[in-house]
GROMACS .gro file of C-alpha atoms in nm:
model
  281
    1MET     CA    1  11.896  10.069   8.275
    2ALA     CA    2  11.707  10.328   8.072
    3TYR     CA    3  11.339  10.400   8.125
    4LYS     CA    4  11.157  10.228   7.840
    5SER     CA    5  10.807  10.196   7.987
    6ILE     CA    6  10.659  10.495   8.168
    7LEU     CA    7  10.317  10.501   8.335
    8THR     CA    8  10.099  10.790   8.441
    9VAL     CA    9   9.760  10.763   8.612
   10VAL     CA   10   9.483  11.017   8.552
   11THR     CA   11   9.245  11.050   8.846
   12GLU     CA   12   9.155  11.420   8.832
   13THR     CA   13   9.179  11.716   8.596
   14LYS     CA   14   9.385  11.979   8.779
   15ARG     CA   15   9.720  11.809   8.832
   16SER     CA   16   9.710  11.537   8.568
   17PRO     CA   17   9.802  11.762   8.271
   18ALA     CA   18  10.142  11.843   8.425
   19ALA     CA   19  10.209  11.475   8.488
   20LEU     CA   20  10.102  11.382   8.135
   21ALA     CA   21  10.328  11.647   7.983
   22ALA     CA   22  10.623  11.542   8.199
   23ALA     CA   23  10.575  11.174   8.114
   24ALA     CA   24  10.561  11.260   7.744
   25GLN     CA   25  10.882  11.466   7.772
   26LEU     CA   26  11.064  11.179   7.940
   27CYS     CA   27  10.938  10.927   7.686
   28GLN     CA   28  11.054  11.138   7.393
   29ASN     CA   29  11.394  11.184   7.557
   30ALA     CA   30  11.440  10.811   7.624
   31ASP     CA   31  11.252  10.675   7.321
   32ALA     CA   32  11.016  10.505   7.566
   33HIS     CA   33  10.651  10.403   7.559
   34LEU     CA   34  10.398  10.600   7.761
   35GLU     CA   35  10.096  10.430   7.910
   36ALA     CA   36   9.822  10.655   8.047
   37LEU     CA   37   9.570  10.490   8.277
   38ALA     CA   38   9.246  10.691   8.285
   39LEU     CA   39   9.052  10.600   8.596
   40GLY     CA   40   8.696  10.642   8.706
   41ILE     CA   41   8.665  10.577   9.078
   42ASP     CA   42   8.347  10.485   9.261
   43PRO     CA   43   8.393  10.625   9.614
   44ASN     CA   44   8.118  10.405   9.756
   45GLN     CA   45   8.248  10.191  10.040
   46VAL     CA   46   7.903  10.097  10.177
   47ASP     CA   47   7.688   9.800  10.083
   48TYR     CA   48   7.382  10.001   9.983
   49ALA     CA   49   7.175   9.691   9.920
   50ALA     CA   50   7.217   9.588  10.283
   51LEU     CA   51   7.093   9.932  10.388
   52GLY     CA   52   6.785   9.903  10.173
   53ALA     CA   53   6.900  10.153   9.914
   54GLY     CA   54   6.887   9.884   9.645
   55VAL     CA   55   7.071   9.868   9.316
   56ALA     CA   56   6.979  10.226   9.221
   57MET     CA   57   7.254  10.374   9.441
   58LEU     CA   58   7.505  10.120   9.317
   59ARG     CA   59   7.416  10.203   8.957
   60LEU     CA   60   7.447  10.576   9.024
   61GLY     CA   61   7.800  10.531   9.160
   62LEU     CA   62   7.896  10.316   8.865
   63GLU     CA   63   7.759  10.564   8.612
   64ARG     CA   64   7.950  10.849   8.775
   65ALA     CA   65   8.271  10.643   8.765
   66GLU     CA   66   8.215  10.561   8.397
   67ALA     CA   67   8.160  10.928   8.310
   68GLU     CA   68   8.471  11.023   8.506
   69ALA     CA   69   8.679  10.761   8.324
   70ARG     CA   70   8.561  10.889   7.985
   71ALA     CA   71   8.648  11.247   8.082
   72HIS     CA   72   8.994  11.143   8.201
   73ARG     CA   73   9.053  10.945   7.883
   74ALA     CA   74   8.958  11.247   7.672
   75LEU     CA   75   9.193  11.464   7.876
   76ALA     CA   76   9.480  11.217   7.827
   77GLU     CA   77   9.420  11.176   7.455
   78THR     CA   78   9.403  11.554   7.402
   79ALA     CA   79   9.723  11.612   7.601
   80LEU     CA   80   9.918  11.341   7.420
   81ALA     CA   81   9.793  11.452   7.078
   82ALA     CA   82   9.965  11.785   7.135
   83HIS     CA   83  10.305  11.613   7.127
   84PRO     CA   84  10.499  11.517   6.811
   85LEU     CA   85  10.392  11.211   6.617
   86GLY     CA   86  10.705  11.026   6.727
   87LEU     CA   87  10.565  10.979   7.077
   88ARG     CA   88  10.467  10.616   7.134
   89SER     CA   89  10.174  10.603   7.373
   90SER     CA   90   9.855  10.425   7.467
   91VAL     CA   91   9.556  10.516   7.683
   92GLU     CA   92   9.366  10.258   7.886
   93THR     CA   93   9.037  10.323   8.066
   94ALA     CA   94   8.933  10.149   8.386
   95ILE     CA   95   8.676  10.191   8.660
   96CYS     CA   96   8.699  10.057   9.012
   97PRO     CA   97   8.576  10.118   9.367
   98LEU     CA   98   8.808  10.314   9.592
   99GLY     CA   99   8.883   9.995   9.783
  100GLY     CA  100   9.016   9.828   9.468
  101LEU     CA  101   9.238  10.118   9.360
  102THR     CA  102   9.559   9.982   9.513
  103GLU     CA  103   9.536   9.647   9.337
  104LEU     CA  104   9.455   9.804   9.000
  105VAL     CA  105   9.732  10.065   9.005
  106ALA     CA  106   9.988   9.817   9.138
  107ALA     CA  107   9.909   9.574   8.856
  108HIS     CA  108  10.011   9.841   8.604
  109ALA     CA  109  10.300   9.994   8.802
  110ARG     CA  110  10.480   9.660   8.841
  111TYR     CA  111  10.551   9.654   8.470
  112ALA     CA  112  10.663  10.017   8.437
  113ASP     CA  113  11.018  10.144   8.474
  114LEU     CA  114  10.888  10.474   8.611
  115VAL     CA  115  10.553  10.614   8.725
  116VAL     CA  116  10.489  10.988   8.678
  117LEU     CA  117  10.220  11.149   8.896
  118GLY     CA  118  10.096  11.488   9.009
  119LYS     CA  119  10.137  11.606   9.369
  120PRO     CA  120   9.919  11.399   9.604
  121TYR     CA  121   9.914  11.651   9.888
  122GLY     CA  122   9.823  12.015   9.921
  123SER     CA  123   9.506  12.188   9.812
  124PRO     CA  124   9.286  12.043   9.680
  125ALA     CA  125   9.399  11.707   9.816
  126THR     CA  126   9.215  11.392   9.715
  127PRO     CA  127   9.233  11.047   9.875
  128GLU     CA  128   9.260  10.895   9.528
  129ALA     CA  129   9.586  11.077   9.450
  130GLU     CA  130   9.748  10.964   9.774
  131ALA     CA  131   9.626  10.607   9.723
  132VAL     CA  132   9.767  10.597   9.369
  133LEU     CA  133  10.109  10.720   9.486
  134GLU     CA  134  10.130  10.465   9.766
  135ALA     CA  135  10.005  10.184   9.542
  136ALA     CA  136  10.278  10.253   9.287
  137LEU     CA  137  10.555  10.283   9.548
  138PHE     CA  138  10.466   9.999   9.784
  139ASP     CA  139  10.255   9.745   9.597
  140GLY     CA  140  10.379   9.824   9.247
  141MET     CA  141  10.745   9.848   9.363
  142ALA     CA  142  10.807  10.123   9.108
  143PRO     CA  143  10.997  10.449   9.138
  144VAL     CA  144  10.771  10.753   9.120
  145LEU     CA  145  10.838  11.100   8.983
  146VAL     CA  146  10.602  11.350   9.147
  147VAL     CA  147  10.553  11.659   8.931
  148PRO     CA  148  10.420  11.993   9.061
  149GLU     CA  149  10.163  12.190   8.862
  150SER     CA  150  10.446  12.398   8.712
  151GLY     CA  151  10.559  12.081   8.534
  152LEU     CA  152  10.899  11.930   8.455
  153PRO     CA  153  11.163  12.199   8.384
  154ALA     CA  154  11.341  11.974   8.136
  155ALA     CA  155  11.340  11.611   8.025
  156ARG     CA  156  11.709  11.610   8.118
  157PRO     CA  157  11.741  11.780   8.459
  158LYS     CA  158  12.073  11.966   8.477
  159ARG     CA  159  12.108  12.015   8.853
  160ILE     CA  160  11.989  11.733   9.077
  161MET     CA  161  11.980  11.731   9.457
  162LEU     CA  162  12.012  11.382   9.608
  163ALA     CA  163  11.903  11.355   9.972
  164TRP     CA  164  12.127  11.100  10.144
  165ASN     CA  165  12.081  10.952  10.493
  166GLN     CA  166  12.237  10.606  10.443
  167SER     CA  167  11.893  10.442  10.444
  168ARG     CA  168  11.781  10.153  10.226
  169GLU     CA  169  11.513  10.378  10.075
  170ALA     CA  170  11.764  10.647   9.979
  171LEU     CA  171  11.994  10.391   9.817
  172THR     CA  172  11.705  10.237   9.625
  173ALA     CA  173  11.601  10.581   9.499
  174THR     CA  174  11.958  10.653   9.391
  175ARG     CA  175  11.988  10.332   9.192
  176ARG     CA  176  11.647  10.380   9.028
  177ALA     CA  177  11.735  10.740   8.935
  178LEU     CA  178  12.064  10.652   8.763
  179PRO     CA  179  11.937  10.723   8.408
  180LEU     CA  180  11.857  11.080   8.516
  181LEU     CA  181  12.167  11.120   8.732
  182LYS     CA  182  12.396  11.025   8.443
  183GLN     CA  183  12.246  11.297   8.222
  184ALA     CA  184  12.277  11.576   8.480
  185GLU     CA  185  12.546  11.840   8.467
  186LYS     CA  186  12.575  11.834   8.845
  187VAL     CA  187  12.448  11.602   9.119
  188THR     CA  188  12.477  11.722   9.477
  189ILE     CA  189  12.465  11.448   9.740
  190THR     CA  190  12.315  11.635  10.034
  191VAL     CA  191  12.364  11.504  10.387
  192VAL     CA  192  12.173  11.684  10.662
  193ASP     CA  193  12.311  11.669  11.017
  194PRO     CA  194  12.503  11.338  10.985
  195SER     CA  195  12.547  11.132  11.300
  196PRO     CA  196  12.892  11.164  11.461
  197ARG     CA  197  12.870  10.791  11.546
  198GLY     CA  198  12.737  10.666  11.214
  199ALA     CA  199  12.909  10.431  10.971
  200GLU     CA  200  12.999  10.727  10.748
  201ARG     CA  201  13.103  10.964  11.027
  202SER     CA  202  13.448  11.029  10.879
  203ASP     CA  203  13.326  11.086  10.522
  204PRO     CA  204  12.946  11.141  10.497
  205GLY     CA  205  12.826  11.056  10.147
  206GLY     CA  206  13.176  10.971  10.028
  207GLN     CA  207  13.113  10.610   9.932
  208LEU     CA  208  12.795  10.696   9.746
  209CYS     CA  209  12.977  10.972   9.559
  210GLN     CA  210  13.249  10.725   9.459
  211LEU     CA  211  12.986  10.480   9.333
  212LEU     CA  212  12.813  10.745   9.124
  213VAL     CA  213  13.137  10.884   8.979
  214ARG     CA  214  13.228  10.536   8.861
  215HIS     CA  215  12.898  10.537   8.671
  216GLY     CA  216  12.996  10.861   8.501
  217VAL     CA  217  12.783  11.086   8.725
  218ARG     CA  218  12.924  11.432   8.797
  219ALA     CA  219  12.864  11.415   9.170
  220GLU     CA  220  12.980  11.605   9.476
  221VAL     CA  221  12.890  11.599   9.847
  222SER     CA  222  12.735  11.879  10.053
  223VAL     CA  223  12.699  11.840  10.431
  224LEU     CA  224  12.442  12.070  10.589
  225ALA     CA  225  12.356  12.150  10.948
  226ARG     CA  226  11.998  12.103  11.061
  227SER     CA  227  11.942  12.477  11.088
  228LEU     CA  228  11.562  12.453  11.055
  229PRO     CA  229  11.312  12.247  11.259
  230ARG     CA  230  11.238  11.996  10.984
  231ILE     CA  231  11.480  11.818  10.752
  232SER     CA  232  11.236  11.880  10.468
  233ASP     CA  233  11.273  12.255  10.527
  234VAL     CA  234  11.652  12.226  10.504
  235LEU     CA  235  11.625  12.027  10.180
  236HIS     CA  236  11.370  12.266  10.037
  237ARG     CA  237  11.595  12.567  10.101
  238ALA     CA  238  11.901  12.384   9.968
  239CYS     CA  239  11.717  12.298   9.644
  240ARG     CA  240  11.610  12.658   9.602
  241ASP     CA  241  11.958  12.798   9.674
  242ALA     CA  242  12.122  12.554   9.431
  243GLY     CA  243  11.864  12.610   9.157
  244ALA     CA  244  11.795  12.235   9.149
  245ASP     CA  245  11.573  12.094   8.874
  246LEU     CA  246  11.498  11.769   9.058
  247LEU     CA  247  11.515  11.619   9.408
  248VAL     CA  248  11.590  11.247   9.452
  249MET     CA  249  11.500  11.095   9.789
  250GLY     CA  250  11.397  10.774   9.959
  251ALA     CA  251  11.026  10.754  10.035
  252TYR     CA  252  10.853  10.682  10.365
  253GLY     CA  253  11.129  10.566  10.597
  254HIS     CA  254  10.863  10.536  10.870
  255SER     CA  255  10.527  10.363  10.844
  256ARG     CA  256  10.262  10.531  10.631
  257PHE     CA  257  10.038  10.554  10.938
  258ARG     CA  258  10.303  10.748  11.127
  259GLN     CA  259  10.362  10.969  10.823
  260ALA     CA  260   9.991  11.045  10.795
  261ILE     CA  261   9.943  11.124  11.165
  262LEU     CA  262  10.274  11.283  11.264
  263GLY     CA  263  10.415  11.389  10.932
  264GLY     CA  264  10.760  11.310  10.798
  265ALA     CA  265  11.025  11.422  10.551
  266THR     CA  266  10.849  11.254  10.258
  267ARG     CA  267  10.505  11.399  10.321
  268ASN     CA  268  10.639  11.741  10.420
  269MET     CA  269  10.861  11.759  10.113
  270LEU     CA  270  10.578  11.666   9.879
  271GLU     CA  271  10.341  11.916  10.038
  272GLN     CA  272  10.576  12.210   9.982
  273ALA     CA  273  10.769  12.091   9.676
  274GLU     CA  274  10.813  12.348   9.401
  275LEU     CA  275  11.022  12.113   9.187
  276PRO     CA  276  10.981  11.751   9.073
  277VAL     CA  277  11.061  11.486   9.335
  278PHE     CA  278  11.189  11.140   9.238
  279MET     CA  279  11.115  10.877   9.504
  280ALA     CA  280  11.151  10.504   9.561
  281HIS     CA  281  11.098  10.277   9.859
   0.00000   0.00000   0.00000
């Protein structure tokens, strides 16, 4: 299945331009439609009326959210206007409280083939960016392409690293990434420290490679030792050494609470990623 409906969500001004540009590149490559959702978010989580602050504080939060939404819409329209006239796109504006962000983003992500977002972690990190990513992945059930500030190297990545650990999340990400995998010149299925007692102990990644080759993907398997403390560090170095344009991986194998408190391969990879990361759950 090709990507025919691509969504990006604008919640701030620093990282959104890279995501907008990447989404536009992908849409032009696939002859797809781009929907940009320009959000204004009211961070108020307190019932000010109950505290005696009255409607003035509520109105102030709403006005700030409306101004933010208008600014994000202008940013999206300016960015998309810079692309050729053949780009099919639309920009929608919405405002919501932070507590309603998940429901709003999920409602749009469910009807998109792919969601393109900026990095949610790092400096400056915002709770809105993380909430949007998780809403698209979990509640919207959409694959997400996370783009660093350097942008997308090419609409057709040539060298793709696919992180494989036999998990449901990794297999889902692989299937959702097939349109990109088929276009690549080389796909490296990377297995880090496979279990000697696992189901694939005799041929780690072999069955997945066979599946992809039958789809016309130019795939090969690379088995790596866990030579660094974190698997994300091993993947990061492998991507750099191979000159990868894109990393495909399953997202959040553990609970989001555990990821937030203890860290995990998904969060660590996104924090240090220098290249786009394609994820699905």
